[in-house]
């Protein structure tokens, strides 16, 4: 889906490159990959790229957007969701602390998404990665489930989720 979107953007941008308006956003050029490829290397090789000049600006825009985007799409396990009117913050902090005592290898996050508080745990790149931890947590929190969310890259760097939670033995899975 993302590749289709980028191809569409490239085609739209390339077709309108000759009719650019004055208010078109052009990102600051920090590192031009096309110039780097065109230079002679230490091995006396170079790359000659022929194409629309607008493609260069589009690649620079793509690079700038990716550098500024500090989140990735991932999954966390939601163990609690409650109204901010029914649950004081102290109660929610205690709930989170109790979870962290029970599962010290899984990070917990208390978030406020108007008008509810949500306690979500773990940092997973995809739903498949969270299944062993979900089954482990479900023993204590039977109503928990996986939720797609934006995860800060800094949270992924702190903990490699694959190495922190060992998968359950086959006889404990109950399948």
Coordinates of N, CA and C in Angstrom, one line a residue:
X1 N 0.8 -1.2 0.0 CA 0.0 0.0 0.0 C 0.9 1.3 0.0
X2 N 1.9 1.3 0.8 CA 2.8 2.4 0.9 C 3.5 2.6 -0.4
X3 N 3.9 1.5 -1.1 CA 4.6 1.7 -2.4 C 3.7 2.2 -3.4
X4 N 2.4 1.9 -3.4 CA 1.5 2.4 -4.3 C 1.3 3.9 -4.1
X5 N 1.3 4.3 -2.8 CA 1.2 5.7 -2.5 C 2.4 6.5 -3.0
X6 N 3.6 6.0 -2.8 CA 4.8 6.7 -3.2 C 4.9 6.7 -4.7
X7 N 4.5 5.7 -5.4 CA 4.5 5.7 -6.9 C 3.5 6.7 -7.4
X8 N 2.4 6.8 -6.8 CA 1.4 7.8 -7.2 C 1.9 9.2 -6.9
X9 N 2.5 9.4 -5.8 CA 3.1 10.8 -5.5 C 4.2 11.1 -6.5
X10 N 5.0 10.2 -6.8 CA 6.1 10.4 -7.8 C 5.6 10.8 -9.1
X11 N 4.5 10.1 -9.6 CA 3.9 10.4 -10.9 C 3.3 11.8 -10.9
X12 N 2.6 12.1 -9.8 CA 1.9 13.4 -9.7 C 3.0 14.5 -9.7
X13 N 4.0 14.3 -8.8 CA 5.0 15.3 -8.7 C 5.8 15.5 -10.0
X14 N 6.1 14.4 -10.7 CA 6.9 14.4 -11.9 C 6.1 15.1 -13.0
X15 N 4.8 14.9 -13.1 CA 4.0 15.5 -14.1 C 3.8 17.0 -13.9
X16 N 3.8 17.4 -12.6 CA 3.7 18.8 -12.3 C 5.0 19.5 -12.0
X17 N 6.1 18.9 -12.2 CA 7.4 19.5 -11.9 C 7.7 20.7 -12.7
X18 N 7.2 20.8 -14.0 CA 7.5 21.9 -14.8 C 6.6 23.1 -14.5
X19 N 5.4 22.8 -13.8 CA 4.5 23.9 -13.5 C 4.5 24.2 -12.0
X20 N 5.7 24.2 -11.4 CA 5.8 24.5 -10.0 C 5.3 25.9 -9.6
X21 N 4.7 26.0 -8.5 CA 4.2 27.3 -8.0 C 5.2 27.8 -7.0
X22 N 5.1 29.1 -6.7 CA 6.1 29.7 -5.8 C 5.9 29.2 -4.4
X23 N 4.8 28.7 -4.0 CA 4.6 28.3 -2.6 C 4.9 26.8 -2.4
X24 N 5.5 26.2 -3.4 CA 5.8 24.7 -3.3 C 6.9 24.6 -2.2
X25 N 6.7 23.6 -1.3 CA 7.6 23.3 -0.3 C 8.8 22.5 -0.8
X26 N 10.0 23.0 -0.7 CA 11.2 22.3 -1.1 C 12.0 22.1 0.2
X27 N 12.3 20.9 0.6 CA 13.0 20.7 1.8 C 14.5 21.1 1.7
X28 N 15.1 21.5 2.8 CA 16.5 21.8 2.7 C 17.4 20.6 2.3
X29 N 18.3 20.8 1.4 CA 19.2 19.8 0.9 C 20.3 19.6 1.9
X30 N 20.3 18.5 2.6 CA 21.4 18.2 3.5 C 22.4 17.2 2.9
X31 N 21.9 16.2 2.3 CA 22.7 15.2 1.7 C 22.0 14.8 0.4
X32 N 22.6 15.1 -0.7 CA 22.0 14.7 -2.0 C 22.6 13.4 -2.5
X33 N 21.8 12.4 -2.5 CA 22.2 11.0 -2.8 C 22.6 11.0 -4.3
X34 N 21.9 11.8 -5.1 CA 22.2 11.8 -6.6 C 23.6 12.3 -6.9
X35 N 24.0 13.3 -6.2 CA 25.3 13.9 -6.3 C 26.4 12.9 -5.8
X36 N 26.1 12.3 -4.7 CA 27.0 11.3 -4.2 C 27.2 10.1 -5.1
X37 N 26.2 9.6 -5.7 CA 26.3 8.5 -6.6 C 27.0 8.9 -7.9
X38 N 26.9 10.2 -8.3 CA 27.5 10.7 -9.6 C 29.0 10.9 -9.4
X39 N 29.5 11.0 -8.2 CA 30.9 11.3 -8.0 C 31.7 10.0 -8.3
X40 N 33.0 10.2 -8.7 CA 33.9 9.1 -8.8 C 34.2 8.5 -7.4
X41 N 34.1 7.2 -7.3 CA 34.4 6.6 -6.0 C 35.9 6.3 -5.9
X42 N 36.3 5.8 -4.8 CA 37.7 5.3 -4.7 C 38.1 4.2 -5.6
X43 N 37.0 3.5 -6.1 CA 37.3 2.4 -7.0 C 37.1 2.8 -8.5
X44 N 37.0 4.1 -8.7 CA 36.9 4.7 -10.1 C 35.6 4.3 -10.8
X45 N 34.5 4.2 -10.0 CA 33.2 3.9 -10.6 C 32.3 5.0 -10.3
X46 N 31.2 5.2 -11.1 CA 30.2 6.2 -10.9 C 28.9 5.7 -11.4
X47 N 27.8 6.4 -11.0 CA 26.5 6.0 -11.4 C 25.9 7.2 -12.2
X48 N 25.3 7.0 -13.3 CA 24.7 8.1 -14.1 C 23.2 7.8 -14.1
X49 N 22.5 8.8 -13.4 CA 21.0 8.6 -13.3 C 20.4 9.6 -14.2
X50 N 19.5 9.1 -15.1 CA 18.7 9.9 -16.0 C 17.3 9.9 -15.6
X51 N 16.6 11.0 -15.5 CA 15.2 11.0 -15.2 C 14.7 12.4 -15.0
X52 N 13.5 12.6 -14.5 CA 12.9 13.9 -14.3 C 13.6 14.6 -13.2
X53 N 13.9 15.8 -13.3 CA 14.6 16.6 -12.2 C 13.7 16.6 -10.9
X54 N 12.4 16.5 -11.0 CA 11.5 16.6 -9.9 C 11.7 15.4 -9.0
X55 N 12.2 14.3 -9.5 CA 12.4 13.1 -8.7 C 13.4 13.4 -7.6
X56 N 14.4 14.1 -7.9 CA 15.4 14.4 -6.9 C 14.8 15.2 -5.7
X57 N 14.0 16.2 -6.0 CA 13.3 16.9 -4.9 C 12.4 16.0 -4.1
X58 N 11.7 15.1 -4.8 CA 10.8 14.2 -4.1 C 11.6 13.2 -3.2
X59 N 12.7 12.8 -3.6 CA 13.5 11.9 -2.8 C 14.0 12.7 -1.6
X60 N 14.4 13.9 -1.8 CA 14.9 14.8 -0.7 C 13.8 15.0 0.4
X61 N 12.6 15.2 -0.1 CA 11.4 15.4 0.7 C 11.1 14.1 1.5
X62 N 11.2 13.0 0.9 CA 11.0 11.7 1.5 C 12.0 11.5 2.6
X63 N 13.2 11.8 2.3 CA 14.3 11.6 3.3 C 14.1 12.6 4.5
X64 N 13.7 13.8 4.3 CA 13.5 14.7 5.4 C 12.3 14.3 6.2
X65 N 11.2 13.8 5.6 CA 10.0 13.4 6.4 C 10.4 12.2 7.2
X66 N 11.2 11.3 6.7 CA 11.6 10.1 7.5 C 12.5 10.4 8.6
X67 N 13.3 11.4 8.5 CA 14.2 11.8 9.6 C 13.4 12.5 10.7
X68 N 12.4 13.2 10.4 CA 11.6 13.9 11.4 C 10.5 13.0 12.0
X69 N 10.2 11.9 11.4 CA 9.1 11.0 12.0 C 9.8 10.1 13.0
X70 N 9.5 10.3 14.2 CA 10.1 9.5 15.3 C 9.3 8.4 15.8
X71 N 8.3 8.0 15.1 CA 7.4 6.9 15.5 C 7.3 5.8 14.4
X72 N 7.0 4.6 14.9 CA 6.7 3.5 13.9 C 5.4 2.9 14.3
X73 N 4.7 2.3 13.3 CA 3.5 1.7 13.6 C 3.8 0.3 14.2
X74 N 3.2 0.0 15.3 CA 3.5 -1.2 16.0 C 2.3 -1.6 16.9
X75 N 2.6 -2.5 17.8 CA 1.5 -3.0 18.7 C 1.9 -3.0 20.1
X76 N 0.9 -2.8 21.0 CA 1.0 -2.9 22.4 C -0.2 -3.7 22.9
X77 N -0.1 -4.2 24.1 CA -1.1 -5.0 24.7 C -1.9 -4.1 25.7
X78 N -3.2 -3.9 25.5 CA -4.0 -3.1 26.4 C -4.5 -3.9 27.5
X79 N -4.2 -3.5 28.7 CA -4.6 -4.3 29.9 C -5.7 -3.6 30.7
X80 N -5.9 -2.3 30.4 CA -6.9 -1.5 31.1 C -7.3 -0.3 30.3
X81 N -8.6 0.0 30.4 CA -9.2 1.2 29.8 C -10.3 1.6 30.7
X82 N -10.2 2.9 31.2 CA -11.3 3.3 32.1 C -11.5 4.8 32.0
X83 N -12.6 5.2 32.3 CA -13.0 6.6 32.2 C -12.2 7.5 33.2
X84 N -11.9 8.6 32.8 CA -11.1 9.5 33.7 C -12.0 10.0 34.9
X85 N -13.3 9.9 34.7 CA -14.2 10.3 35.8 C -14.3 9.3 36.9
X86 N -14.1 8.0 36.5 CA -14.3 6.9 37.5 C -13.1 6.4 38.2
X87 N -11.9 6.8 37.6 CA -10.7 6.2 38.2 C -9.7 7.4 38.4
X88 N -9.3 7.6 39.7 CA -8.3 8.6 40.0 C -6.9 8.2 39.5
X89 N -6.1 9.1 39.3 CA -4.8 8.8 38.7 C -3.9 8.0 39.7
X90 N -4.1 8.1 41.0 CA -3.4 7.3 41.9 C -3.7 5.8 41.8
X91 N -5.0 5.6 41.6 CA -5.4 4.2 41.4 C -4.8 3.6 40.1
X92 N -4.7 4.4 39.1 CA -4.2 3.9 37.8 C -2.7 3.7 37.9
X93 N -2.0 4.6 38.6 CA -0.5 4.4 38.9 C -0.3 3.1 39.7
X94 N -1.1 2.9 40.6 CA -0.9 1.6 41.4 C -1.2 0.4 40.6
X95 N -2.2 0.4 39.7 CA -2.5 -0.6 38.8 C -1.3 -0.9 37.9
X96 N -0.7 0.2 37.3 CA 0.5 0.0 36.5 C 1.7 -0.5 37.3
X97 N 1.9 0.0 38.5 CA 3.0 -0.5 39.3 C 2.9 -2.0 39.6
X98 N 1.6 -2.4 39.9 CA 1.4 -3.9 40.2 C 1.7 -4.7 38.9
X99 N 1.3 -4.2 37.8 CA 1.7 -4.9 36.5 C 3.2 -5.0 36.4
X100 N 3.9 -4.0 36.6 CA 5.3 -4.0 36.5 C 6.0 -4.9 37.5
X101 N 5.4 -5.1 38.7 CA 5.9 -6.1 39.6 C 5.7 -7.5 39.1
X102 N 4.5 -7.7 38.5 CA 4.2 -9.1 38.0 C 5.0 -9.4 36.8
X103 N 5.3 -8.4 35.9 CA 6.0 -8.6 34.6 C 7.1 -7.6 34.5
X104 N 8.2 -7.8 35.2 CA 9.2 -6.7 35.2 C 9.9 -6.6 33.9
X105 N 9.8 -7.6 33.0 CA 10.5 -7.5 31.7 C 9.7 -6.9 30.6
X106 N 8.4 -6.4 30.9 CA 7.5 -5.8 29.9 C 7.2 -4.4 30.4
X107 N 7.6 -3.4 29.6 CA 7.4 -2.0 30.0 C 5.9 -1.7 29.9
X108 N 5.4 -0.8 30.8 CA 4.0 -0.4 30.9 C 3.9 1.1 30.7
X109 N 2.8 1.5 30.0 CA 2.6 2.9 29.7 C 1.2 3.3 30.1
X110 N 1.1 4.4 30.8 CA -0.2 5.0 31.2 C -0.4 6.2 30.3
X111 N -1.5 6.1 29.4 CA -1.8 7.2 28.5 C -3.2 7.7 28.7
X112 N -3.4 9.0 28.4 CA -4.7 9.6 28.5 C -5.1 9.9 27.1
X113 N -6.2 9.2 26.7 CA -6.8 9.5 25.4 C -8.2 9.9 25.7
X114 N -8.5 11.2 25.5 CA -9.7 11.8 26.0 C -11.0 11.0 25.6
X115 N -11.8 10.6 26.5 CA -11.9 10.9 28.0 C -11.4 9.7 28.8
X116 N -10.6 8.8 28.2 CA -10.2 7.6 29.0 C -8.8 7.5 29.2
X117 N -8.4 6.8 30.3 CA -7.1 6.4 30.6 C -6.9 5.0 30.0
X118 N -5.7 4.7 29.5 CA -5.4 3.4 28.9 C -4.0 3.0 29.4
X119 N -3.9 1.7 29.9 CA -2.7 1.2 30.3 C -2.3 0.1 29.2
X120 N -1.2 0.4 28.5 CA -0.8 -0.5 27.5 C 0.6 -0.9 27.8
X121 N 1.0 -2.1 27.4 CA 2.3 -2.7 27.8 C 3.0 -3.3 26.6
X122 N 4.3 -3.3 26.6 CA 5.1 -3.9 25.6 C 5.4 -3.0 24.4
X123 N 6.3 -3.4 23.6 CA 6.7 -2.7 22.3 C 6.9 -3.8 21.3
X124 N 6.0 -3.9 20.4 CA 6.1 -4.9 19.4 C 6.0 -4.4 18.0
X125 N 6.8 -4.9 17.1 CA 6.7 -4.4 15.7 C 5.5 -4.9 14.9
X126 N 5.0 -6.1 15.3 CA 3.9 -6.6 14.6 C 3.0 -7.5 15.5
X127 N 1.8 -7.8 15.1 CA 0.9 -8.6 16.0 C 1.5 -10.0 16.4
X128 N 2.2 -10.6 15.4 CA 2.8 -11.9 15.7 C 3.8 -11.9 16.8
X129 N 4.6 -10.8 16.9 CA 5.6 -10.7 17.9 C 5.0 -10.6 19.3
X130 N 3.8 -10.1 19.4 CA 3.2 -9.9 20.8 C 2.4 -11.1 21.2
X131 N 2.2 -12.1 20.4 CA 1.3 -13.3 20.8 C 1.9 -14.0 22.0
X132 N 3.2 -14.4 22.1 CA 3.7 -15.1 23.3 C 3.5 -14.3 24.6
X133 N 3.8 -13.0 24.5 CA 3.6 -12.2 25.7 C 2.1 -12.0 26.0
X134 N 1.3 -11.9 25.0 CA -0.2 -11.7 25.3 C -0.7 -13.0 26.0
X135 N -0.3 -14.1 25.6 CA -0.7 -15.4 26.2 C -0.3 -15.4 27.7
X136 N 0.9 -15.0 27.9 CA 1.5 -15.0 29.2 C 0.8 -14.0 30.1
X137 N 0.5 -12.8 29.6 CA -0.2 -11.8 30.4 C -1.7 -12.1 30.6
X138 N -2.3 -12.8 29.7 CA -3.7 -13.2 29.8 C -4.0 -14.1 31.0
X139 N -3.0 -14.7 31.5 CA -3.3 -15.6 32.7 C -3.7 -14.7 33.9
X140 N -3.1 -13.5 34.0 CA -3.4 -12.6 35.1 C -4.5 -11.5 34.7
X141 N -4.5 -11.1 33.4 CA -5.4 -10.1 32.9 C -6.1 -10.7 31.7
X142 N -7.2 -11.4 32.0 CA -7.9 -12.2 30.9 C -8.5 -11.3 29.8
X143 N -8.8 -10.1 30.1 CA -9.5 -9.3 29.1 C -8.5 -8.4 28.2
X144 N -7.2 -8.7 28.3 CA -6.2 -7.9 27.6 C -6.3 -8.3 26.1
X145 N -5.8 -7.4 25.3 CA -5.8 -7.6 23.8 C -4.8 -6.7 23.2
X146 N -4.4 -7.1 22.0 CA -3.4 -6.4 21.2 C -4.0 -5.2 20.5
X147 N -3.3 -4.0 20.5 CA -3.8 -2.8 20.0 C -2.7 -2.2 19.1
X148 N -3.1 -1.8 17.9 CA -2.2 -1.2 17.0 C -2.0 0.3 17.4
X149 N -0.8 0.7 17.5 CA -0.5 2.1 18.0 C 0.8 2.6 17.4
X150 N 1.1 3.9 17.6 CA 2.3 4.5 17.2 C 3.3 4.3 18.4
X151 N 4.4 3.8 18.1 CA 5.4 3.6 19.2 C 6.7 4.4 18.9
X152 N 7.1 5.2 19.9 CA 8.3 6.0 19.7 C 9.5 5.1 19.4
X153 N 10.3 5.5 18.5 CA 11.5 4.7 18.2 C 12.4 4.6 19.4
X154 N 12.4 5.6 20.3 CA 13.2 5.6 21.5 C 12.8 4.4 22.4
X155 N 11.5 4.1 22.5 CA 11.0 3.0 23.3 C 11.5 1.7 22.7
X156 N 11.6 1.5 21.4 CA 12.1 0.3 20.8 C 13.6 0.1 21.1
X157 N 14.3 1.2 21.1 CA 15.7 1.1 21.4 C 16.0 0.7 22.8
X158 N 15.2 1.1 23.8 CA 15.4 0.7 25.2 C 15.3 -0.8 25.4
X159 N 14.5 -1.4 24.7 CA 14.2 -2.8 25.0 C 14.0 -3.6 23.7
X160 N 14.8 -4.7 23.6 CA 14.5 -5.6 22.5 C 13.5 -6.6 22.9
X161 N 12.3 -6.5 22.5 CA 11.2 -7.3 23.0 C 11.4 -8.8 22.7
X162 N 12.0 -9.1 21.6 CA 12.2 -10.5 21.3 C 13.1 -11.2 22.3
X163 N 14.1 -10.5 22.9 CA 15.0 -11.2 23.8 C 14.5 -11.1 25.2
X164 N 13.6 -10.2 25.5 CA 13.2 -10.0 26.9 C 12.2 -11.0 27.4
X165 N 11.3 -11.5 26.6 CA 10.2 -12.4 27.0 C 10.4 -13.7 26.3
X166 N 10.6 -14.7 27.1 CA 10.8 -16.1 26.5 C 9.5 -16.7 26.1
X167 N 9.4 -17.4 25.0 CA 8.1 -18.0 24.6 C 7.7 -19.1 25.6
X168 N 6.4 -19.3 25.7 CA 5.9 -20.3 26.7 C 6.2 -21.7 26.1
X169 N 6.4 -22.7 27.0 CA 6.5 -24.1 26.5 C 5.2 -24.5 25.9
X170 N 5.2 -25.5 25.0 CA 4.0 -26.0 24.3 C 2.9 -26.4 25.3
X171 N 3.3 -27.1 26.4 CA 2.3 -27.6 27.3 C 1.6 -26.5 28.1
X172 N 2.1 -25.3 28.2 CA 1.5 -24.2 28.9 C 0.6 -23.4 28.0
X173 N 0.7 -23.6 26.7 CA -0.1 -22.8 25.8 C -1.6 -23.2 25.8
X174 N -1.9 -24.4 26.2 CA -3.2 -24.9 26.3 C -3.9 -25.1 25.0
X175 N -3.1 -25.4 24.0 CA -3.7 -25.7 22.7 C -3.4 -27.1 22.2

